[in-house]
Coordinates of C-alpha atoms in Angstrom, one line a residue:
X1 CA 73.1 182.6 -86.0
X2 CA 70.1 182.8 -83.4
X3 CA 67.2 180.5 -85.5
X4 CA 63.7 181.8 -85.5
X5 CA 60.5 181.7 -87.3
X6 CA 57.0 183.2 -86.9
X7 CA 53.8 180.8 -86.2
X8 CA 51.9 182.3 -89.1
X9 CA 54.3 180.7 -91.5
X10 CA 52.8 177.3 -90.6
X11 CA 49.6 175.2 -90.9
X12 CA 47.8 173.6 -87.4
X13 CA 47.1 175.6 -83.6
X14 CA 49.9 176.8 -82.1
X15 CA 50.3 173.2 -80.0
X16 CA 51.1 172.0 -82.8
X17 CA 53.4 174.9 -85.0
X18 CA 55.3 174.9 -81.2
X19 CA 56.2 171.6 -81.3
X20 CA 57.2 171.5 -84.3
X21 CA 59.7 174.4 -84.3
X22 CA 61.4 172.8 -81.6
X23 CA 61.3 169.4 -83.8
X24 CA 62.9 171.2 -86.5
X25 CA 65.9 172.7 -84.1
X26 CA 64.8 176.7 -84.3
X27 CA 65.7 178.1 -81.6
X28 CA 62.3 180.8 -81.0
X29 CA 59.5 182.1 -82.4
X30 CA 57.4 184.8 -83.3
X31 CA 54.1 184.7 -81.6
X32 CA 51.3 185.7 -84.2
X33 CA 48.3 187.1 -82.0
X34 CA 45.8 185.2 -84.2
X35 CA 47.2 182.0 -83.3
X36 CA 47.1 183.0 -79.7
X37 CA 43.4 184.2 -79.0
X38 CA 42.1 181.1 -81.5
X39 CA 44.6 178.4 -79.0
X40 CA 42.9 176.7 -76.1
X41 CA 46.4 177.3 -74.1
X42 CA 46.4 180.3 -71.9
X43 CA 49.6 182.6 -71.8
X44 CA 50.9 181.1 -68.7
X45 CA 50.5 177.5 -70.7
X46 CA 52.1 179.1 -74.0
X47 CA 55.2 180.6 -71.4
X48 CA 55.7 177.1 -70.1
X49 CA 55.2 174.7 -73.0
X50 CA 57.9 177.1 -75.1
X51 CA 60.4 176.6 -72.0
X52 CA 59.6 172.5 -72.1
X53 CA 60.4 172.4 -75.7
X54 CA 63.3 174.9 -75.4
X55 CA 62.1 177.8 -77.6
X56 CA 62.6 181.0 -76.8
X57 CA 59.4 183.9 -77.4
X58 CA 61.3 185.6 -79.4
X59 CA 58.4 188.9 -80.9
X60 CA 54.9 189.2 -80.3
X61 CA 53.0 190.5 -83.3
X62 CA 51.8 192.3 -85.2
X63 CA 50.3 195.5 -83.3
X64 CA 49.2 197.7 -86.2
X65 CA 47.6 201.5 -87.0
X66 CA 49.7 203.2 -84.5
X67 CA 50.7 206.5 -85.1
X68 CA 49.8 209.5 -87.6
X69 CA 46.3 209.8 -86.1
X70 CA 44.5 212.1 -83.9
X71 CA 45.0 212.8 -80.5
X72 CA 41.6 210.9 -79.2
X73 CA 42.6 208.1 -81.5
X74 CA 46.0 207.9 -80.1
X75 CA 44.6 207.9 -76.7
X76 CA 42.7 204.4 -77.5
X77 CA 45.9 202.7 -79.1
X78 CA 47.7 203.5 -76.2
X79 CA 45.4 201.8 -74.1
X80 CA 45.1 198.5 -76.8
X81 CA 49.0 198.6 -76.7
X82 CA 48.9 198.5 -72.7
X83 CA 46.9 195.7 -72.9
X84 CA 49.3 193.6 -75.3
X85 CA 51.6 194.4 -72.8
X86 CA 50.3 193.1 -69.9
X87 CA 49.0 189.8 -71.9
X88 CA 53.3 189.9 -73.4
X89 CA 54.6 190.1 -69.5
X90 CA 51.9 186.6 -68.7
X91 CA 54.0 185.1 -72.4
X92 CA 57.2 186.5 -70.7
X93 CA 57.9 188.6 -73.6
X94 CA 59.6 191.5 -73.8
X95 CA 59.5 192.7 -77.8
X96 CA 56.1 193.7 -79.6
X97 CA 56.3 194.4 -83.5
X98 CA 54.8 197.8 -84.5
X99 CA 53.9 198.3 -87.8
X100 CA 53.7 201.7 -89.8
X101 CA 50.0 202.7 -90.1
X102 CA 48.2 201.1 -93.4
X103 CA 44.5 202.4 -92.5
X104 CA 43.9 205.0 -90.2
X105 CA 46.8 207.1 -90.6
X106 CA 45.6 211.1 -91.2
X107 CA 48.4 213.1 -90.6
X108 CA 51.5 213.5 -92.6
X109 CA 53.7 214.6 -89.7
X110 CA 57.0 213.5 -88.7
X111 CA 57.4 215.7 -85.8
X112 CA 53.8 214.3 -84.7
X113 CA 54.8 210.6 -85.2
X114 CA 58.2 211.0 -83.6
X115 CA 56.1 211.9 -80.5
X116 CA 53.5 209.6 -80.8
X117 CA 55.9 206.7 -80.9
X118 CA 57.7 208.4 -78.0
X119 CA 54.6 208.2 -75.7
X120 CA 54.4 204.4 -77.5
X121 CA 58.1 203.7 -75.8
X122 CA 57.7 205.3 -72.4
X123 CA 54.1 203.5 -72.4
X124 CA 56.6 200.1 -73.0
X125 CA 59.1 201.0 -71.0
X126 CA 56.7 201.4 -67.8
X127 CA 56.0 197.2 -68.7
X128 CA 59.6 196.4 -69.4
X129 CA 58.6 195.8 -73.5
X130 CA 61.1 196.6 -76.6
X131 CA 58.5 197.4 -79.4
X132 CA 60.1 197.0 -82.8
X133 CA 59.0 199.8 -85.0
X134 CA 58.8 198.3 -89.1
X135 CA 58.3 199.7 -92.7
X136 CA 55.5 198.4 -94.0
X137 CA 55.9 198.5 -97.7
X138 CA 52.6 199.6 -98.3
X139 CA 52.5 201.6 -95.1
X140 CA 50.3 204.9 -95.6
X141 CA 52.9 207.7 -94.9
X142 CA 55.8 205.1 -94.0
X143 CA 57.1 202.6 -96.0
X144 CA 60.6 203.4 -96.3
X145 CA 62.9 201.5 -93.8
X146 CA 65.4 204.2 -93.7
X147 CA 62.5 207.2 -92.6
X148 CA 61.2 204.2 -89.8
X149 CA 64.7 204.8 -88.8
X150 CA 65.2 208.1 -88.5
X151 CA 61.5 208.5 -86.4
X152 CA 63.5 205.5 -84.0
X153 CA 66.4 208.0 -83.7
X154 CA 64.8 210.8 -83.7
X155 CA 62.6 210.0 -80.7
X156 CA 65.9 208.6 -79.2
X157 CA 64.0 206.0 -75.8
X158 CA 66.1 202.9 -75.3
X159 CA 62.8 200.7 -75.6
X160 CA 62.1 202.0 -79.4
X161 CA 64.4 200.6 -82.1
X162 CA 63.6 199.2 -85.3
X163 CA 62.6 195.8 -87.2
X164 CA 64.3 195.5 -90.2
X165 CA 61.5 193.0 -92.8
X166 CA 63.7 191.3 -96.3
X167 CA 60.5 191.8 -98.0
X168 CA 59.3 195.1 -97.2
X169 CA 63.0 196.2 -98.4
X170 CA 64.0 194.0 -101.3
X171 CA 59.7 194.6 -102.9
X172 CA 60.5 198.0 -103.0
X173 CA 64.2 197.4 -104.5
X174 CA 65.2 199.8 -101.6
X175 CA 68.9 200.1 -101.5
X176 CA 70.6 197.7 -98.2
X177 CA 73.9 199.2 -97.6
X178 CA 72.4 201.8 -95.5
X179 CA 71.9 199.6 -93.2
X180 CA 75.4 199.0 -92.4
X181 CA 75.2 202.7 -90.8
X182 CA 72.8 202.0 -88.1
X183 CA 73.3 202.1 -84.6
X184 CA 73.0 198.5 -84.0
X185 CA 71.3 198.8 -80.9
X186 CA 68.4 200.6 -82.7
X187 CA 68.0 197.2 -85.1
X188 CA 65.7 195.5 -82.2
X189 CA 64.5 192.2 -84.9
X190 CA 65.5 191.2 -88.0
X191 CA 63.1 188.8 -90.4
X192 CA 63.4 187.3 -93.6
X193 CA 61.6 186.4 -96.3
X194 CA 62.0 185.2 -99.7
X195 CA 59.5 185.9 -102.9
X196 CA 59.7 185.5 -107.0
X197 CA 59.8 188.2 -108.7
X198 CA 56.6 189.5 -109.8
X199 CA 54.3 192.2 -111.1
X200 CA 51.1 192.6 -108.5
X201 CA 50.4 194.6 -105.5
X202 CA 53.0 194.6 -103.0
X203 CA 50.4 193.9 -100.7
X204 CA 49.0 190.7 -102.7
X205 CA 52.2 189.5 -103.9
X206 CA 53.5 190.5 -99.8
X207 CA 50.4 188.1 -98.6
X208 CA 50.4 184.9 -100.9
X209 CA 53.8 185.1 -101.8
X210 CA 56.5 185.0 -99.7
X211 CA 59.2 182.0 -99.8
X212 CA 61.7 180.5 -97.4
X213 CA 65.1 181.8 -98.3
X214 CA 66.4 179.6 -101.5
X215 CA 63.1 179.0 -102.9
X216 CA 62.7 182.9 -104.6
X217 CA 64.8 185.7 -106.6
X218 CA 65.6 188.0 -103.3
X219 CA 69.6 188.8 -102.6
X220 CA 69.7 188.1 -99.1
X221 CA 73.2 186.8 -98.8
X222 CA 73.7 190.5 -99.4
X223 CA 70.5 192.2 -97.2
X224 CA 72.1 189.9 -94.4
X225 CA 75.6 190.4 -95.1
X226 CA 74.4 194.4 -94.2
X227 CA 72.5 193.5 -91.5
X228 CA 75.0 191.8 -90.0
X229 CA 77.9 194.2 -90.8
X230 CA 75.9 196.9 -88.8
X231 CA 76.7 195.1 -85.5
X232 CA 73.5 193.1 -85.2
X233 CA 73.2 190.0 -83.1
X234 CA 69.5 188.9 -82.2
X235 CA 67.7 187.0 -84.2
X236 CA 66.6 186.3 -87.6
X237 CA 63.2 185.4 -88.0
X238 CA 61.4 184.0 -91.0
X239 CA 58.1 185.4 -91.9
X240 CA 56.1 184.1 -94.2
X241 CA 52.7 184.4 -95.6
X242 CA 52.5 182.3 -98.5
X243 CA 49.1 180.0 -98.9
X244 CA 50.4 176.4 -99.8
X245 CA 53.1 176.5 -96.6
X246 CA 49.5 176.9 -94.6
X247 CA 47.4 173.9 -95.7
X248 CA 51.2 171.7 -95.9
X249 CA 52.0 169.6 -92.9
X250 CA 53.1 171.6 -89.7
X251 CA 56.6 169.5 -89.6
X252 CA 57.7 169.1 -92.8
X253 CA 57.4 172.9 -93.0
X254 CA 59.0 173.6 -90.2
X255 CA 62.1 171.5 -91.3
X256 CA 61.9 172.9 -95.1
X257 CA 62.0 176.5 -92.8
X258 CA 65.5 175.3 -90.9
X259 CA 66.6 174.7 -93.9
X260 CA 66.2 177.6 -95.4
X261 CA 68.0 179.5 -92.9
X262 CA 71.3 177.3 -92.6
X263 CA 71.5 177.5 -96.2
X264 CA 70.7 181.5 -95.6
X265 CA 73.3 181.5 -92.8
X266 CA 76.0 179.4 -95.1
X267 CA 74.9 182.1 -98.3
X268 CA 75.6 185.3 -96.2
X269 CA 79.4 184.5 -94.4
X270 CA 80.3 183.1 -98.0
X271 CA 78.9 186.9 -98.6
X272 CA 80.8 188.4 -96.4
X273 CA 84.2 186.2 -96.8
X274 CA 83.9 187.5 -100.3
X275 CA 83.4 191.2 -100.2
X276 CA 85.4 191.9 -96.5
X277 CA 88.0 188.9 -97.8
X278 CA 91.3 192.1 -98.0
X279 CA 89.6 194.3 -94.7
X280 CA 92.7 192.3 -92.6
X281 CA 95.2 193.5 -95.0
X282 CA 97.6 195.5 -93.1
X283 CA 94.9 196.8 -90.8
X284 CA 95.5 193.7 -88.1
X285 CA 91.1 193.1 -88.0
X286 CA 90.1 189.9 -88.9
X287 CA 88.6 189.2 -92.5
X288 CA 85.1 188.5 -93.6
X289 CA 82.2 187.6 -91.0
X290 CA 84.3 186.7 -88.3
X291 CA 85.2 190.6 -86.9
X292 CA 81.4 190.9 -86.4
X293 CA 79.3 190.0 -83.0
X294 CA 77.1 187.5 -85.4
X295 CA 78.4 184.5 -85.6
X296 CA 77.7 182.6 -89.0
X297 CA 78.5 179.1 -89.5
X298 CA 78.8 177.2 -92.4
X299 CA 78.6 173.6 -93.9
X300 CA 80.9 171.1 -95.2
X301 CA 82.2 172.1 -98.7
X302 CA 81.3 170.4 -101.4
X303 CA 81.6 170.8 -105.1
X304 CA 78.5 170.3 -108.2
X305 CA 77.9 166.9 -109.2
X306 CA 80.2 165.9 -112.1
X307 CA 77.7 163.9 -113.8
X308 CA 74.6 161.5 -113.2
X309 CA 75.9 158.0 -112.1
X310 CA 72.8 155.9 -112.7
X311 CA 68.7 155.9 -113.4
X312 CA 66.3 153.8 -111.1
X313 CA 62.9 152.7 -111.8
X314 CA 61.1 150.2 -109.7
X315 CA 57.9 148.2 -110.3
X316 CA 55.9 145.1 -109.4
X317 CA 55.9 143.3 -113.3
X318 CA 59.2 144.9 -115.0
X319 CA 58.8 143.0 -118.5
X320 CA 57.0 145.9 -119.8
X321 CA 60.5 147.9 -118.7
X322 CA 62.6 145.5 -119.7
X323 CA 60.8 145.2 -123.3
X324 CA 61.3 149.0 -123.6
X325 CA 65.1 149.3 -122.5
X326 CA 66.0 146.6 -124.9
X327 CA 63.9 148.0 -128.4
X328 CA 65.9 151.6 -127.3
X329 CA 68.9 149.1 -127.9
X330 CA 70.5 149.2 -124.0
X331 CA 72.0 145.7 -123.0
X332 CA 71.2 143.4 -120.1
X333 CA 74.5 143.2 -117.9
X334 CA 72.9 141.3 -114.9
X335 CA 71.1 140.4 -111.9
X336 CA 72.7 142.2 -108.4
X337 CA 74.1 139.0 -106.7
X338 CA 72.3 139.9 -103.5
X339 CA 69.1 142.1 -104.1
X340 CA 66.2 141.5 -107.0
X341 CA 68.0 144.8 -109.3
X342 CA 69.1 144.7 -112.6
X343 CA 71.3 146.6 -114.8
X344 CA 71.1 147.7 -118.3
X345 CA 73.7 150.1 -119.9
X346 CA 74.0 151.6 -123.4
X347 CA 77.5 153.4 -123.2
X348 CA 77.8 155.6 -120.3
X349 CA 74.2 155.3 -118.7
X350 CA 73.1 153.4 -116.3
X351 CA 69.7 152.5 -115.4
X352 CA 68.7 150.1 -112.4
X353 CA 65.3 148.1 -113.1
X354 CA 64.1 147.4 -108.9
X355 CA 62.1 144.8 -108.6
X356 CA 61.2 145.6 -105.0
X357 CA 58.6 147.4 -105.4
X358 CA 55.4 146.4 -103.1
X359 CA 52.7 144.7 -105.2
X360 CA 50.2 146.3 -107.8
X361 CA 53.2 149.1 -108.2
X362 CA 53.6 150.1 -111.4
X363 CA 56.5 151.6 -112.5
X364 CA 58.1 154.7 -111.6
X365 CA 61.0 156.4 -110.7
X366 CA 62.6 155.5 -107.6
X367 CA 66.3 156.6 -107.0
X368 CA 69.2 159.1 -108.8
X369 CA 72.5 158.6 -108.6
X370 CA 75.0 161.5 -108.6
X371 CA 78.7 161.5 -108.7
X372 CA 80.8 163.7 -106.4
X373 CA 83.9 163.9 -105.3
X374 CA 83.5 163.0 -101.7
X375 CA 80.3 161.3 -101.4
X376 CA 80.6 161.4 -97.7
X377 CA 81.5 164.8 -96.8
X378 CA 78.3 165.8 -99.6
X379 CA 76.1 163.9 -97.2
X380 CA 77.0 165.3 -94.0
X381 CA 76.5 168.3 -96.1
X382 CA 73.0 167.1 -96.9
X383 CA 72.0 165.7 -93.4
X384 CA 73.1 169.1 -91.9
X385 CA 70.4 170.4 -94.5
X386 CA 67.7 168.3 -93.0
X387 CA 67.7 165.8 -95.3
X388 CA 66.8 162.7 -94.4
X389 CA 69.1 159.2 -94.7
X390 CA 68.0 156.6 -97.2
X391 CA 69.3 153.4 -95.3
X392 CA 70.6 150.5 -97.3
X393 CA 71.6 147.3 -96.7
X394 CA 74.9 146.2 -98.4
X395 CA 77.4 142.9 -98.2
X396 CA 80.9 143.6 -96.5
X397 CA 82.2 143.4 -100.4
X398 CA 79.4 145.8 -102.0
X399 CA 79.9 149.7 -102.5
X400 CA 78.6 151.7 -99.6
X401 CA 76.3 154.3 -101.3
X402 CA 75.4 157.3 -99.3
X403 CA 71.8 157.8 -99.5
X404 CA 69.5 161.1 -99.0
X405 CA 65.4 161.6 -99.3
X406 CA 64.4 164.1 -101.7
X407 CA 61.2 166.4 -100.8
X408 CA 59.2 164.3 -103.2
X409 CA 60.2 160.9 -102.3
X410 CA 63.1 159.9 -104.5
X411 CA 65.8 158.7 -103.5
X412 CA 69.2 160.3 -104.1
X413 CA 72.6 158.8 -104.1
X414 CA 75.7 159.7 -103.6
X415 CA 78.3 157.6 -105.3
X416 CA 82.3 158.3 -106.3
X417 CA 83.1 159.8 -109.4
X418 CA 85.9 158.0 -111.7
X419 CA 87.1 160.5 -114.8
X420 CA 86.3 157.7 -117.7
X421 CA 82.6 157.5 -116.4
X422 CA 82.7 154.4 -115.4
X423 CA 81.4 152.8 -112.0
X424 CA 83.0 150.0 -109.6
X425 CA 79.3 149.0 -108.6
X426 CA 78.3 147.9 -111.9
X427 CA 80.6 144.5 -110.9
X428 CA 78.4 143.4 -108.3
X429 CA 76.2 142.1 -111.4
X430 CA 76.2 139.1 -113.5
X431 CA 74.3 136.7 -115.4
X432 CA 73.9 138.8 -118.6
X433 CA 72.8 137.0 -121.8
X434 CA 69.2 136.6 -120.3
X435 CA 67.5 139.2 -122.5
X436 CA 68.1 140.5 -126.1
X437 CA 71.5 139.6 -127.5
X438 CA 73.7 141.0 -125.2
X439 CA 75.2 143.6 -127.8
X440 CA 75.0 147.6 -127.4
X441 CA 73.6 149.5 -130.7
X442 CA 77.0 151.2 -131.9
X443 CA 74.6 154.2 -132.1
X444 CA 74.6 154.4 -128.6
X445 CA 77.8 153.6 -127.4
X446 CA 78.7 157.4 -126.6
X447 CA 75.7 157.4 -124.7
X448 CA 74.9 159.2 -121.1
X449 CA 71.9 160.7 -119.1
X450 CA 70.7 163.9 -121.1
X451 CA 68.5 164.9 -118.1
X452 CA 65.8 164.1 -115.3
X453 CA 62.5 165.1 -115.7
X454 CA 60.7 164.7 -112.0
X455 CA 57.0 165.6 -111.2
X456 CA 56.4 167.6 -108.1
X457 CA 53.2 167.5 -105.4
X458 CA 51.9 171.0 -106.0
X459 CA 52.7 171.9 -101.9
X460 CA 56.3 170.4 -102.0
X461 CA 57.5 172.4 -104.7
X462 CA 59.6 175.8 -103.3
X463 CA 61.3 173.4 -101.0
X464 CA 62.3 171.0 -103.9
X465 CA 63.8 174.1 -105.2
X466 CA 65.9 174.8 -102.0
X467 CA 66.8 171.0 -101.7
X468 CA 68.7 170.9 -104.7
X469 CA 69.8 174.0 -104.3
X470 CA 71.2 173.6 -101.1
X471 CA 72.5 170.0 -100.9
X472 CA 73.4 169.1 -104.5
X473 CA 74.6 172.6 -105.2
X474 CA 72.4 173.0 -108.7
X475 CA 71.4 176.3 -109.7
X476 CA 67.9 177.1 -110.7
X477 CA 67.2 178.3 -114.1
X478 CA 64.3 180.7 -114.2
X479 CA 61.3 178.3 -114.3
X480 CA 59.1 178.4 -117.1
X481 CA 55.8 177.4 -117.8
X482 CA 54.5 174.9 -120.4
X483 CA 50.7 174.5 -121.4
X484 CA 49.0 171.1 -121.4
X485 CA 45.4 170.0 -122.0
X486 CA 44.8 170.6 -118.4
X487 CA 46.2 173.4 -117.5
X488 CA 49.8 174.9 -117.3
X489 CA 52.6 173.0 -116.5
X490 CA 55.2 174.8 -113.8
X491 CA 58.8 173.8 -115.1
X492 CA 61.8 174.8 -113.3
X493 CA 65.2 173.6 -114.2
X494 CA 67.8 173.0 -111.9
X495 CA 71.4 172.5 -113.4
X496 CA 75.6 172.4 -113.0
X497 CA 77.3 175.6 -114.4
X498 CA 78.9 172.8 -117.5
X499 CA 75.4 171.2 -117.8
X500 CA 76.5 167.9 -116.6
X501 CA 73.4 167.1 -114.6
X502 CA 70.6 168.4 -115.6
X503 CA 66.9 167.6 -113.8
X504 CA 63.7 169.5 -114.7
X505 CA 61.3 169.6 -111.7
X506 CA 57.6 170.3 -113.2
X507 CA 54.6 170.9 -110.8
X508 CA 51.7 169.2 -112.9
X509 CA 48.3 170.8 -112.6
X510 CA 46.3 169.7 -109.5
X511 CA 43.7 168.2 -112.0
X512 CA 46.1 165.5 -113.3
X513 CA 47.0 164.7 -109.5
X514 CA 43.2 163.6 -109.0
X515 CA 42.4 162.2 -112.0
X516 CA 45.0 159.9 -111.1
X517 CA 43.5 158.9 -107.5
X518 CA 46.2 161.0 -105.8
X519 CA 44.3 163.8 -103.9
X520 CA 47.5 163.9 -101.6
X521 CA 49.6 165.4 -104.0
X522 CA 51.7 162.6 -104.9
X523 CA 54.5 163.1 -107.7
X524 CA 53.7 159.0 -108.5
X525 CA 50.4 160.4 -110.4
X526 CA 52.0 162.4 -112.9
X527 CA 54.8 160.9 -115.3
X528 CA 57.6 161.9 -115.1
X529 CA 60.8 160.6 -117.2
X530 CA 64.5 160.2 -117.7
X531 CA 66.5 161.4 -121.2
X532 CA 69.4 159.8 -122.6
X533 CA 71.7 161.6 -125.2
X534 CA 73.0 159.5 -128.2
X535 CA 75.1 160.8 -130.9
X536 CA 72.7 159.5 -134.0
X537 CA 69.4 159.6 -133.2
X538 CA 68.3 159.1 -136.7
X539 CA 70.2 155.8 -136.3
X540 CA 69.3 154.7 -133.3
X541 CA 65.4 155.6 -133.9
X542 CA 65.2 153.2 -137.0
X543 CA 67.1 150.5 -135.2
X544 CA 64.4 150.8 -132.1
X545 CA 61.7 150.9 -134.8
X546 CA 62.9 147.8 -136.0
X547 CA 62.7 146.1 -132.6
X548 CA 59.1 147.1 -132.6
X549 CA 59.4 149.9 -130.0
X550 CA 56.3 152.2 -129.6
X551 CA 56.7 155.6 -130.0
X552 CA 54.9 158.6 -128.9
X553 CA 52.7 159.4 -132.0
X554 CA 53.1 162.6 -133.2
X555 CA 50.7 164.8 -135.3
X556 CA 50.6 165.6 -138.9
X557 CA 50.4 168.9 -137.7
X558 CA 53.3 169.0 -136.2
X559 CA 55.4 168.9 -139.0
X560 CA 53.0 171.2 -141.1
X561 CA 54.3 173.8 -138.8
X562 CA 58.0 172.5 -138.0
X563 CA 58.3 173.1 -141.9
X564 CA 56.5 177.0 -141.3
X565 CA 58.4 177.7 -138.4
X566 CA 61.7 176.3 -140.3
X567 CA 63.4 176.2 -143.7
X568 CA 64.4 171.9 -143.3
X569 CA 65.3 169.7 -146.1
X570 CA 62.3 168.2 -147.7
X571 CA 64.2 164.2 -147.1
X572 CA 65.3 165.4 -143.4
X573 CA 62.1 166.9 -142.4
X574 CA 59.9 163.3 -144.2
X575 CA 63.0 161.5 -141.9
X576 CA 61.3 163.2 -138.9
X577 CA 58.0 162.3 -140.0
X578 CA 58.5 158.6 -140.9
X579 CA 60.8 158.3 -137.1
X580 CA 57.9 160.6 -134.7
X581 CA 61.4 162.7 -134.0
X582 CA 61.0 166.2 -133.0
X583 CA 63.0 169.2 -133.8
X584 CA 64.1 172.1 -132.7
X585 CA 66.8 175.0 -133.3
X586 CA 68.1 178.4 -131.7
X587 CA 71.3 180.6 -132.7
X588 CA 73.8 177.5 -130.8
X589 CA 72.3 174.1 -132.6
X590 CA 70.0 171.8 -132.9
X591 CA 68.3 169.2 -131.0
X592 CA 66.7 166.4 -132.2
X593 CA 64.1 163.5 -129.8
X594 CA 61.5 161.4 -129.6
X595 CA 59.3 159.8 -126.8
X596 CA 58.8 156.5 -126.0
X597 CA 55.2 155.6 -124.9
X598 CA 54.4 155.7 -121.4
X599 CA 55.0 152.3 -118.9
X600 CA 52.8 153.2 -115.5
X601 CA 54.3 156.8 -114.4
X602 CA 57.5 156.6 -116.8
X603 CA 58.2 157.2 -120.3
X604 CA 61.9 157.9 -122.0
X605 CA 63.4 160.6 -124.1
X606 CA 65.7 160.3 -126.4
X607 CA 67.6 163.1 -127.7
X608 CA 70.9 164.6 -129.7
X609 CA 72.2 167.6 -129.3
X610 CA 74.0 169.4 -132.4
X611 CA 76.9 172.7 -132.0
X612 CA 76.3 174.0 -128.5
X613 CA 72.2 173.9 -128.5
X614 CA 71.7 174.3 -124.7
X615 CA 67.6 173.8 -124.1
X616 CA 65.5 171.0 -124.1
X617 CA 63.0 171.2 -126.9
X618 CA 60.3 173.9 -125.4
X619 CA 58.5 174.4 -128.0
X620 CA 57.7 170.8 -128.5
X621 CA 56.5 170.2 -125.0
X622 CA 53.0 171.2 -125.6
X623 CA 52.9 168.3 -128.2
X624 CA 53.9 165.8 -125.7
X625 CA 51.4 167.1 -123.5
X626 CA 48.8 166.8 -125.7
X627 CA 48.9 163.6 -127.6
X628 CA 50.5 161.7 -123.6
X629 CA 46.9 162.9 -122.4
X630 CA 45.3 161.7 -125.4
X631 CA 46.7 158.3 -125.0
X632 CA 45.7 158.0 -121.3
X633 CA 42.2 158.5 -122.4
X634 CA 42.0 155.7 -124.9
X635 CA 40.0 152.3 -123.9
X636 CA 42.1 150.2 -123.7
X637 CA 42.4 147.0 -127.3

């Protein structure tokens, strides 16, 4: 599949955008007119630079408000078009995007539109230019891609075709199956964009909330499947209007964009294989995507992770972390024989404390390990999806972890899982007994990591969703917004089918990041946590209290509200209040949990799931946010 991207997707100058696109590995670009007009580069210099970078110049855009106008305005539009065709000749470009008229259309007559588009096609032919006519979703008279295609067919000129844009089609819920009946020679260009499902006018939705494939909710694999079935084999190009992307680092955004097209290519191939799988039976034809002119590549196949292998917290001074884990009932397993790291365990929950943080670095989540079937293959897939490799020094007799970096800088290690949930690398630790009594609390014997909550920088939230979807095969659940004292916190759950891995990505209000002195959006400015599941939360909480654990103090008002919402046994309610435990219940089961105080940017949550409860205690989240907000602003003792 030939990949492309419109320069409007990225921040920076035209020169910076072109360099970033080349670094990311795109085959070609669409030049957005404003980027050229504001560039210091001449058209000839742009053409030469593209050649040096190995980038094709696939589309010049946009040319607006051409059709459905009176004759005098049409003559002016043809004059404008001629000037652009001459400019394209200097650029070495042969395809221009012409949008259906929005602002100046006065005459709703398909016959007139066809005649006018025919005159444009004739002029384009004289300049060696192809016109790709696109139906804007908010076009005054032409807003349906099938309508635009009928006009193209009526004109029947070799220099006039159509541009199919997934946003204009899917935002209107148009059926994409008719694309398969289009003459592939009349599909001049294909643009793709994803988007969250929003209730707002289409123009505002398009101008501000488009995202890269895999970061929204459109069925792009189905759209592309129909495009491929039609016989189209030209560029598949990203056209994304997004305020965040145009403020973010240009090279990083370009890599995220390229990752999205790699993911879309694979998803489209899967869709075709699933829907064309039986086509070959008895027909002598090759099944699936191999029947069509466009070649769609796939990535190494990987299963979703089987579970968490470990969580790592890094700090300059680790004493507070050691004390906190000990109070919770974790057992100190010793230090690594060659690295300055400690291992703490409770059941199958493993926490690594890394003492190699830079000086004055407060505790923060640094890495997560996941159990996978084949770490090497999983790492190869992630690298093909542009994930940076995390180097890790090991001795000859030590476990080799395959490491990649997530968008928020968390290091992700792909570990060889074991049927019994153990990890061979724990044998590299020794000298236990330095901390605590060396005996795990009985109530924690069945503990495991239930979920991890990671704070995301505002400009990389969508990138993180795509990263975990494509590289780790986690599925996103519908996002939620949780009230906090400084605004709404957007929360996106990423999880495996069996819920063995639950990852919660939180987009904190920007004010909280700025308050922590992280105006660059660094995720460590906002609290994040690791949650551990146990079988007896009440017993564990009592033991932790006896060891001096500082709980997050829950207001008495919460328990009054809890009594009103649920008919709880008074004794049980008293126990919850006594131990600062929170409670939730649904039709499937119950959920008990408590939070520790925060150390640096990290705190821990202990949970107990009863029955089939599958949530995270969402009604209690505003309470946690409010209490943590208050505690963070209390003067030190």
